[in-house]
Amino acid sequence: MENSVKIYKFRSRKTDYNLKPWDYRTYQGEYVGLFLLIFFVMVVFFNWTSTHLGGVSLYERLKDGELQKILEVIFSSSLVAIFSSIKLVKPVQLTKISDVSEHFYYSDSKVANDEFHKDQQKKYVIDFKNQPKNSLFIVRPEDCKDKEDFYKPIQFNDNASILSWLIIGIAGSGKSVLLNRMYQEILSNGHKLIVHAPDSKARDMIVSSGYPCYVSAPWTTSSIYIDLAKTLDVDDMNLKNGLIDLVITSFFGYVDPNSSDAFFQNGAKFILTASLKKLCHKMPGQWTLEDWKNELISKSEIWQFKDLVDTYMPEAGFTISEDAEKMTASIIASIVPTLVSIGRLSNYYKQCRKAIDIRKWCLDQDKKQAIILCSDPQYEEVSKISIALFVNLITKFLLSSDREKVFNKNGVRVYQALDEYPNFGRNIDNNAWVTIINEGRKFGNSAIIVVQNTLQMVSIMKSQNAKHDAQKFIGSFHNQIMCQPSSEDGDHINKIIGEITWDDKEAQQTTDQSTGKTSVSYQHKARKEQIGFKRLQNDLGFEITTNSDGSKQKHGLNVAVRLFESKVTARLFIPFLNEFAKPYRDKFRDKIVNRDGKEFIKQGSKLTPLFYDEKVISITKRQEEYDYTERELKIKMDRLAKIDKDNIKEREKLEYEIEELQQLKLELGEEYLLEEGDSLTESLGDIALHNIDHTGLTSTLVQGLEIADSLTTQEFGKGEINVNMAGEEEVRKPSLFKKKKQYEMGD
C-alpha cells in the first residue's frame, strides 16, 4: 500500500475544532517558536565566530555601520531557522491509545516499530548491535542504510522466537517476504529447519544458499524419501505401534469417531494396520511399498481379510465378518483409494535417489541442516502423502526422551515451517502434532504454520465440532502474524487486535457574548474503535512509493505482528530480501563456479551443486502395460484355480489366454529390464526366461525378476553419479558396490 497520510499544515489552534482528534496537523506557533529559537542560536553563533575569528563582535560592527555584514548574518540565520523548523516540526494528533485499552494497535509503521520494541524491552533484551542468542533479527540496520524513512530494524526477542507462530494472509499478500527472512535467521542461528515449500522458489533459495539440506520431491529422481521398513523396524513395541498408526494416518487421513461412516473408515484403517504389522513381522526392515500393495491386492475373499485382522489386530476382528458380506464389502472398498495411493507413491519411491533415516536427523546425528518438502499440483496426492509421512513420523522422534537429551546437550532447535498447511492437514495427526506447540519447547521444537484464512483450518478438522476444534488449534499458537486478511477472518481479528480504546482530546469553539471573541477549549473523551478486516486490508500489504518519473516501486510488505505476552499489535515494514543468506554465501563465494548457468561449489576436484536437479520421473507406457498384463494374468490364474476340473472347455480357454498373457509379460519384462540398463539385471532376466515350465512362470523366474526388481528399485541411485562438465546429462549407474560419489545432488 502507498504510504500517503493527509497532513493539515500550519494550522492555528483556534481552528482545531474543524479537525478530528485523529487528523494529523502542524501548528503555526511551533514553526514560529522554532524559527525564533534557531534564529537566536545562529545569531549567537555568528557573533561568537566574528568575535573570536574576526576580532570584532556583531555589536561593534553595528556601531561602525557595517550593515551589510549584519544583514548577511540575519539572512543566513533566517534561512537556517526556516529550513530547520520545517524539518523539525512533526505532525501531531490529539488522540492516543488509552492506558486502559485491552488491545494496542499502531498503524503508523514508524510509531509501531518504536512501540513494538519498547514493549519487548520491558521483559527481554533487544540489542541491535549484539544479537541475543535465538532471537530473530528480521531486519538488520544495514538493510535500512540510505533507504526511505520507513525502513526500520526489527528484532523478535529470544523468548518469542522459540515459540510457535501462526501466519495468516490471503493469496498474494506477500507472506513469503517475511518467511524468507525467518528461514534465514533460523539457519543463521545454527538451528535445523523443516520447510514445506508450495512452489520451487523457497526450495531453490535455500539450496542455492549453500546450507546443507535434503529435498523431498518424490516425483523427481534427485529426491530423498523415508525408508518406512527401516523406520518401523524398532524393538520398542509401543513406539512401533505408534509409528504404524502415523503411517496409516498419512495415507488414509484422520477418522472422526463421531462421523456417520466412522465404522467403515475405522474398519478400513484396521485392515491397513494389520497388513502393515504383518509386513513388519514377516519382513522386518526389508519390505517396500510395493510389498504392502501386493499384500492387500492378494486377498480376494472376505475370510482372507478376516484372517489377516484376527492375526495381527485381534481386538478389531469383529469388524470383519463373513456373515455380514455387504458391511464387510463396504469396509474393504474403503481401502481402495489408499491402495491406489500406495501404488502411486511406490512407483515414484522406486526411482528416488536416497532414503534417509529421519530418527538420526531428529537426534542431530545427520548434519544436514534443512529438509525441504515440496508439493506440486500435478502430483497433488503423492506430494500430500509424502509430506504427511515426514511431518507425522518426525513428530514422534522430536518428542522423544532421546531428543530432549540431545537438545539439552547442544541447544540445537528444530523449527517446522509449514506453508499452506491445509493442503495436507487432513493427513496429519493434528492431536499429536499440536504437542509440538504445547510441550515441544523442552525438546527444542518450534513450529510455524501458514494459512490463507482461518476457515481453511475448519475444513481439515474432521469432527462434528470442526469450528470449535479449529479455534482451539489456532489458539494454541503463541505468536500471531497477519498479512492482508480475508473477510472470513473477522472473529480471529477480534481476538488478536479487537477493540481499541482511544483517549481523544476534542476541540470545542466557544464565543464570549460580551466581547464577541472566540476561543478553543479541549476536553478528554474516550472513543472505541473496532479494527476490522477492511482496515487491515488497507493498512497491510505491499509498501509502494512513486518515483520522480511517475513509476511505482514496491519496497516490501507491511504485516501486523503480535508477540506472546504482549498487548501490542504493530504494523511493521518487512523489506524484500535481495540475496538469501548473503553472509553465509560470502564465506565460500570465491569457490563458486558457474557451469552452463548453474552454480557449483568447487572443493578440490569435487563440485557440489547449488541447485536442485528437477528431472521428473516418468512412468513409461511400457511399464504401465507390463503392470496391466501382470494383474490380468493373476486374475485369470485365480479364476482358473476355482473352475471345476470337469469344465474342460472353460479351462482350455483360460489356459490359452493365460499362455498368451505369460508370453506378453515375458516380452514386456525383458524390454523393461533392458531399459534399466543394468547388465546384471539383464542376465537374471535371461536365466529366468530359460527356466519356464508348462505354466510359464516358474519359481526361478519369480526369484530372478524379484532380485532384478530389487536391484533396479531399492538400490537405484546409490552408486556412482558422474557429471560431464561439458554440459551433458548426468549418468546414473546402479552398482552392487557403493562407490565414492563425485557429484552429490542435495545430499
XYZ file of C-alpha atoms in Angstrom, residues 41-523:
483
model
C 21.090 30.460 18.324
C 22.528 31.178 14.866
C 22.989 34.895 15.649
C 24.851 33.973 18.831
C 26.969 31.528 16.835
C 27.854 34.141 14.199
C 28.632 36.653 16.931
C 30.995 34.192 18.606
C 32.641 33.415 15.262
C 33.008 37.104 14.434
C 34.446 37.903 17.867
C 36.964 35.058 18.112
C 38.000 34.791 14.498
C 37.491 38.310 13.236
C 38.264 40.126 16.476
C 35.111 42.245 16.175
C 31.687 41.465 17.648
C 28.441 41.979 15.728
C 27.504 44.791 18.101
C 30.716 46.663 17.307
C 30.106 46.102 13.583
C 26.617 47.571 14.002
C 28.035 50.645 15.759
C 30.586 51.008 12.977
C 27.775 50.975 10.426
C 28.736 47.678 8.752
C 25.117 46.999 7.869
C 25.953 44.639 5.020
C 27.672 42.244 7.418
C 24.721 42.440 9.812
C 22.219 41.759 7.020
C 24.264 38.770 5.880
C 24.111 37.334 9.400
C 20.360 37.974 9.636
C 19.730 36.458 6.199
C 21.869 33.361 6.890
C 20.338 32.813 10.312
C 16.836 33.157 8.857
C 17.497 30.582 6.137
C 18.860 28.071 8.655
C 15.953 28.722 11.029
C 13.312 28.339 8.290
C 14.806 25.128 6.921
C 15.315 23.613 10.384
C 11.836 24.476 11.643
C 10.229 22.864 8.577
C 12.260 19.686 9.153
C 11.870 19.531 12.929
C 8.148 20.172 13.271
C 6.388 16.835 13.145
C 2.660 16.281 12.558
C 0.721 15.507 15.718
C -2.665 14.078 16.639
C -4.901 14.966 19.537
C -5.525 11.322 20.357
C -3.628 8.372 21.780
C -4.446 4.833 22.796
C -5.788 4.844 26.321
C -3.810 3.108 29.033
C -6.942 1.138 29.918
C -7.348 -0.257 26.391
C -7.392 -4.063 26.235
C -5.519 -4.032 22.913
C -2.945 -1.705 21.359
C -2.759 -1.394 17.576
C -0.395 1.014 15.851
C -0.993 1.628 12.157
C 1.864 4.081 11.546
C 4.788 1.747 10.825
C 7.404 4.126 12.312
C 5.458 4.648 15.547
C 4.560 0.951 15.601
C 8.209 -0.075 15.289
C 9.177 2.046 18.303
C 6.265 0.839 20.434
C 6.862 -2.775 19.374
C 10.454 -2.765 20.614
C 9.687 -0.705 23.738
C 7.095 -3.296 24.718
C 9.582 -6.158 24.258
C 12.257 -4.364 26.290
C 10.017 -4.363 29.352
C 10.856 -8.069 29.842
C 13.501 -9.068 27.308
C 16.730 -7.853 25.795
C 16.551 -6.138 22.417
C 20.035 -5.336 21.139
C 20.662 -4.301 17.531
C 24.454 -4.460 17.979
C 24.908 -7.713 19.922
C 22.111 -10.054 18.914
C 20.793 -12.166 21.824
C 21.026 -15.926 21.260
C 17.972 -17.438 19.497
C 16.402 -14.045 18.771
C 15.280 -13.451 15.190
C 16.878 -10.349 13.672
C 14.304 -9.926 10.912
C 15.560 -6.579 9.569
C 19.130 -5.508 10.334
C 20.372 -1.893 10.483
C 22.458 -2.365 7.331
C 19.233 -3.224 5.451
C 17.935 0.260 6.306
C 21.023 2.299 5.445
C 20.432 5.035 2.875
C 16.803 3.945 2.445
C 13.412 5.618 2.930
C 12.475 6.545 6.490
C 10.016 3.650 6.816
C 12.939 1.193 6.745
C 13.493 0.315 10.428
C 15.397 -2.525 12.168
C 13.177 -5.294 13.572
C 14.082 -7.914 16.156
C 11.919 -10.601 17.781
C 13.065 -11.344 21.339
C 14.680 -14.685 22.171
C 11.644 -15.947 24.094
C 9.043 -15.261 21.407
C 11.395 -16.572 18.708
C 11.446 -20.116 20.096
C 7.656 -20.312 20.444
C 5.034 -21.191 17.832
C 3.922 -18.847 15.048
C 0.679 -18.591 13.101
C 0.852 -16.556 9.884
C -2.414 -15.687 8.119
C -2.910 -13.823 4.852
C -4.792 -14.153 1.590
C -3.050 -15.460 -1.527
C -0.678 -12.867 -2.942
C -0.432 -10.906 0.316
C 3.337 -11.441 0.462
C 3.646 -13.945 3.303
C 6.827 -15.331 1.750
C 8.585 -11.955 2.217
C 8.522 -12.484 5.986
C 9.033 -16.253 5.794
C 12.232 -15.875 3.786
C 13.735 -13.668 6.479
C 12.648 -16.074 9.213
C 14.249 -19.010 7.353
C 17.445 -17.011 7.012
C 17.604 -16.213 10.724
C 16.827 -19.772 11.855
C 19.594 -21.231 9.704
C 21.997 -18.427 10.630
C 21.442 -19.192 14.325
C 22.587 -22.769 13.682
C 19.196 -24.433 14.127
C 17.538 -27.071 11.954
C 14.612 -26.356 9.672
C 11.840 -28.408 8.088
C 10.154 -26.385 5.344
C 7.124 -27.105 3.243
C 7.569 -25.009 0.106
C 4.419 -24.951 -2.084
C 6.474 -23.770 -5.050
C 10.080 -24.061 -6.171
C 11.131 -20.541 -5.089
C 11.813 -21.332 -1.423
C 13.455 -24.637 -2.370
C 15.812 -23.038 -4.879
C 16.566 -20.179 -2.498
C 17.635 -22.450 0.370
C 19.542 -24.896 -1.840
C 21.465 -22.068 -3.528
C 22.405 -20.605 -0.140
C 24.856 -23.440 0.452
C 23.313 -24.625 3.720
C 23.429 -28.457 3.701
C 19.911 -29.717 3.044
C 17.716 -32.549 1.800
C 14.919 -32.099 -0.744
C 11.828 -34.295 -0.878
C 10.014 -34.064 -4.208
C 9.182 -37.729 -4.851
C 8.214 -37.198 -8.498
C 11.861 -36.290 -9.261
C 14.857 -38.606 -9.436
C 17.007 -36.482 -7.096
C 14.504 -36.661 -4.239
C 15.083 -38.240 -0.858
C 12.405 -40.370 0.822
C 11.758 -42.216 4.075
C 12.549 -45.935 4.163
C 9.402 -46.928 6.041
C 10.536 -50.513 6.623
C 13.679 -49.452 8.468
C 11.906 -46.625 10.273
C 9.316 -49.080 11.665
C 11.939 -51.706 12.499
C 12.290 -50.832 16.206
C 12.331 -53.016 19.315
C 10.022 -50.829 21.395
C 6.555 -52.151 20.537
C 4.783 -49.041 21.819
C 6.935 -46.904 19.542
C 6.431 -49.290 16.622
C 2.633 -49.293 17.012
C 2.636 -45.501 17.300
C 4.705 -45.171 14.129
C 2.438 -47.606 12.267
C -0.610 -45.545 13.263
C 1.071 -42.412 11.926
C 1.923 -44.101 8.616
C -1.714 -45.169 8.224
C -2.920 -41.637 9.030
C -0.512 -40.223 6.438
C -2.081 -42.375 3.729
C -5.677 -42.656 4.908
C -6.236 -39.424 6.824
C -7.823 -38.819 10.207
C -11.136 -40.514 11.055
C -13.624 -38.591 13.157
C -15.130 -41.094 15.644
C -18.435 -39.175 15.550
C -18.911 -39.225 11.776
C -21.645 -41.328 10.147
C -19.200 -43.566 8.286
C -16.672 -43.863 11.140
C -17.303 -47.625 11.466
C -16.405 -48.319 7.834
C -13.485 -45.872 7.868
C -12.066 -47.410 11.025
C -12.574 -50.887 9.606
C -10.510 -49.900 6.575
C -7.779 -48.495 8.834
C -7.770 -51.757 10.812
C -7.147 -53.734 7.608
C -4.359 -51.377 6.556
C -2.825 -51.515 10.026
C -2.976 -55.313 10.169
C -1.355 -55.653 6.741
C 1.448 -53.278 7.749
C 2.002 -55.147 11.013
C 2.262 -58.378 9.050
C 4.974 -56.956 6.812
C 6.870 -55.618 9.831
C 6.652 -59.105 11.386
C 7.401 -61.222 8.320
C 9.914 -58.920 6.581
C 11.386 -56.668 9.295
C 13.293 -53.778 7.747
C 13.060 -55.285 4.254
C 9.594 -54.658 2.825
C 8.680 -51.932 0.346
C 5.517 -50.067 -0.570
C 5.185 -52.488 -3.471
C 5.103 -55.365 -0.963
C 2.412 -53.558 1.008
C 0.325 -53.056 -2.112
C 0.728 -56.689 -3.138
C -0.176 -57.873 0.352
C -3.505 -56.094 0.089
C -4.403 -56.946 -3.512
C -3.512 -60.615 -2.983
C -6.685 -61.036 -0.932
C -9.867 -61.626 -2.863
C -12.028 -63.336 -0.229
C -13.566 -61.962 2.942
C -12.100 -64.799 5.002
C -8.596 -63.747 3.912
C -9.126 -60.244 5.269
C -10.630 -61.666 8.440
C -7.662 -63.984 8.994
C -5.319 -61.027 8.482
C -7.133 -58.832 11.021
C -7.701 -61.666 13.513
C -3.993 -62.481 13.454
C -2.459 -59.010 13.601
C -5.254 -56.905 15.132
C -7.461 -59.363 17.040
C -9.049 -56.551 19.045
C -10.616 -55.304 15.789
C -11.623 -58.745 14.455
C -15.334 -58.120 14.972
C -15.359 -55.503 12.203
C -14.757 -58.165 9.521
C -17.451 -60.826 9.271
C -18.266 -63.402 6.606
C -21.874 -63.332 7.784
C -22.225 -59.616 7.011
C -20.963 -59.525 3.451
C -22.349 -56.097 2.482
C -20.950 -54.422 5.574
C -17.558 -56.069 5.149
C -17.537 -55.283 1.419
C -18.101 -51.598 2.269
C -15.161 -51.695 4.682
C -12.914 -53.350 2.125
C -13.994 -50.870 -0.554
C -12.910 -48.039 1.730
C -9.261 -49.089 1.434
C -9.221 -48.766 -2.369
C -8.246 -45.033 -2.559
C -5.431 -45.660 -0.087
C -4.326 -48.734 -2.024
C -4.127 -46.625 -5.188
C -2.045 -44.018 -3.328
C 0.322 -46.696 -2.015
C 0.827 -47.927 -5.561
C 1.464 -44.459 -6.960
C 3.930 -43.497 -4.260
C 5.661 -46.864 -4.670
C 6.220 -46.216 -8.377
C 7.994 -42.956 -7.540
C 9.906 -44.126 -4.456
C 11.484 -46.896 -6.551
C 13.308 -44.287 -8.595
C 14.076 -41.668 -5.939
C 17.735 -41.204 -5.190
C 18.164 -41.857 -1.491
C 16.349 -42.974 1.657
C 17.187 -41.068 4.839
C 16.966 -42.019 8.493
C 14.732 -39.334 9.961
C 15.382 -40.533 13.509
C 19.091 -39.740 13.112
C 18.222 -36.346 11.643
C 15.973 -35.507 14.607
C 18.690 -36.580 17.042
C 21.253 -34.395 15.259
C 23.267 -37.389 14.073
C 22.719 -36.214 10.498
C 24.336 -32.831 9.906
C 22.052 -31.726 7.083
C 20.548 -28.518 8.423
C 17.291 -28.413 6.466
C 14.683 -30.716 4.964
C 12.635 -29.116 2.201
C 9.270 -30.750 1.495
C 7.974 -29.846 -1.952
C 4.498 -30.070 -3.443
C 3.158 -29.781 -6.950
C -0.455 -29.582 -8.184
C 0.357 -32.118 -10.896
C 1.378 -34.656 -8.238
C -1.010 -33.472 -5.533
C -1.884 -36.834 -3.949
C 1.676 -38.132 -3.985
C 3.145 -34.932 -2.532
C 0.422 -34.672 0.125
C 1.102 -38.168 1.453
C 4.879 -37.790 1.251
C 4.732 -34.524 3.236
C 2.415 -36.116 5.803
C 4.806 -39.041 6.261
C 7.663 -36.680 7.059
C 5.649 -34.427 9.381
C 3.886 -37.242 11.245
C 6.898 -39.511 11.739
C 9.293 -36.710 12.597
C 6.862 -35.560 15.297
C 7.260 -38.895 17.074
C 11.035 -38.604 17.219
C 11.049 -34.885 18.058
C 9.066 -35.582 21.231
C 11.218 -38.480 22.447
C 13.397 -38.551 25.556
C 16.433 -39.072 23.309
C 15.634 -35.828 21.511
C 15.391 -33.995 24.856
C 18.843 -35.249 25.875
C 20.381 -34.134 22.587
C 18.789 -30.679 22.824
C 19.950 -30.177 26.420
C 23.473 -31.049 25.282
C 23.871 -28.952 22.114
C 20.979 -26.446 22.183
C 20.136 -27.001 18.504
C 16.440 -26.424 17.917
C 14.235 -27.861 15.171
C 11.813 -25.452 13.505
C 8.943 -26.684 11.372
C 7.767 -24.042 8.877
C 4.764 -25.455 7.045
C 3.379 -23.158 4.366
C -0.136 -23.855 3.012
C -0.740 -26.245 5.916
C -4.389 -27.021 4.990
C -3.248 -28.605 1.696
C -2.043 -31.675 3.592
C -3.514 -31.083 7.067
C -6.180 -33.792 6.628
C -3.395 -36.374 6.587
C -1.670 -35.018 9.680
C -2.418 -36.381 13.146
C -3.160 -32.900 14.470
C -3.744 -34.141 18.016
C -0.167 -35.451 18.062
C 1.345 -32.589 16.094
C -0.131 -29.868 18.314
C 2.020 -31.328 21.114
C 4.970 -29.745 19.297
C 3.342 -26.404 20.129
C 2.125 -27.171 23.646
C 5.052 -29.177 25.014
C 7.744 -29.015 22.354
C 9.916 -26.299 23.894
C 11.683 -28.565 26.354
C 12.581 -30.849 23.440
C 13.901 -27.913 21.410
C 10.975 -27.737 18.987
C 9.323 -24.720 17.397
C 6.606 -24.522 14.762
C 5.389 -22.070 12.141
C 2.290 -22.723 10.062
C 0.944 -20.538 7.281
C -2.680 -20.424 6.114
C -4.733 -18.138 3.898
C -7.664 -17.864 6.295
C -8.987 -19.488 9.448
C -11.817 -21.287 7.629
C -9.195 -23.460 5.946
C -8.389 -24.882 9.361
C -12.063 -25.695 9.904
C -12.057 -27.680 6.644
C -9.305 -30.039 7.808
C -10.919 -30.825 11.159
C -12.962 -33.986 10.592
C -15.331 -33.669 13.518
C -18.846 -32.563 14.353
C -17.384 -29.559 16.193
C -14.912 -28.679 13.463
C -15.167 -24.926 14.047
C -14.522 -25.299 17.763
C -11.617 -27.677 17.148
C -10.117 -25.285 14.594
C -10.370 -22.360 17.021
C -8.732 -24.471 19.708
C -5.934 -25.433 17.335
C -5.366 -21.835 16.202
C -5.470 -20.638 19.803
C -2.528 -22.885 20.638
C -0.099 -20.636 18.753
C 1.799 -18.127 20.847
C 2.732 -15.500 18.252
C 0.344 -14.129 15.674
C 1.285 -12.540 12.351
C -1.281 -11.236 9.913
C -0.768 -10.154 6.332
C -3.720 -8.817 4.350
C -6.633 -10.815 5.802
C -9.711 -12.409 4.304
C -13.228 -11.179 5.032
C -13.748 -14.566 6.723
C -11.234 -13.743 9.464
C -13.351 -11.258 11.418
C -13.551 -13.391 14.564
C -9.824 -14.047 14.542
C -9.032 -10.338 14.085
C -11.270 -9.505 17.042
C -9.270 -11.856 19.261
C -5.872 -10.609 18.120
C -6.471 -6.867 17.722
C -10.025 -6.455 18.896
C -11.449 -3.182 20.166
C -9.120 -0.231 20.731
C -9.926 2.430 23.347
C -8.701 5.892 22.357
C -8.287 8.947 24.565
C -9.377 11.803 22.288
C -8.650 15.459 23.007
C -11.619 17.140 21.379
C -11.509 20.845 20.475
C -14.610 22.944 21.010
C -15.080 26.576 19.909
C -16.743 28.975 22.327
C -17.733 32.642 21.818
C -17.780 35.312 24.511
C -21.138 37.048 24.071
C -19.971 40.284 25.668
C -16.826 40.773 23.596
C -17.585 38.576 20.587
C -14.163 36.905 20.833
C -13.866 33.208 20.083
C -11.661 30.702 21.892
C -10.998 26.988 21.743
C -11.231 24.632 24.732
C -10.274 20.973 24.933
C -11.816 18.051 26.785
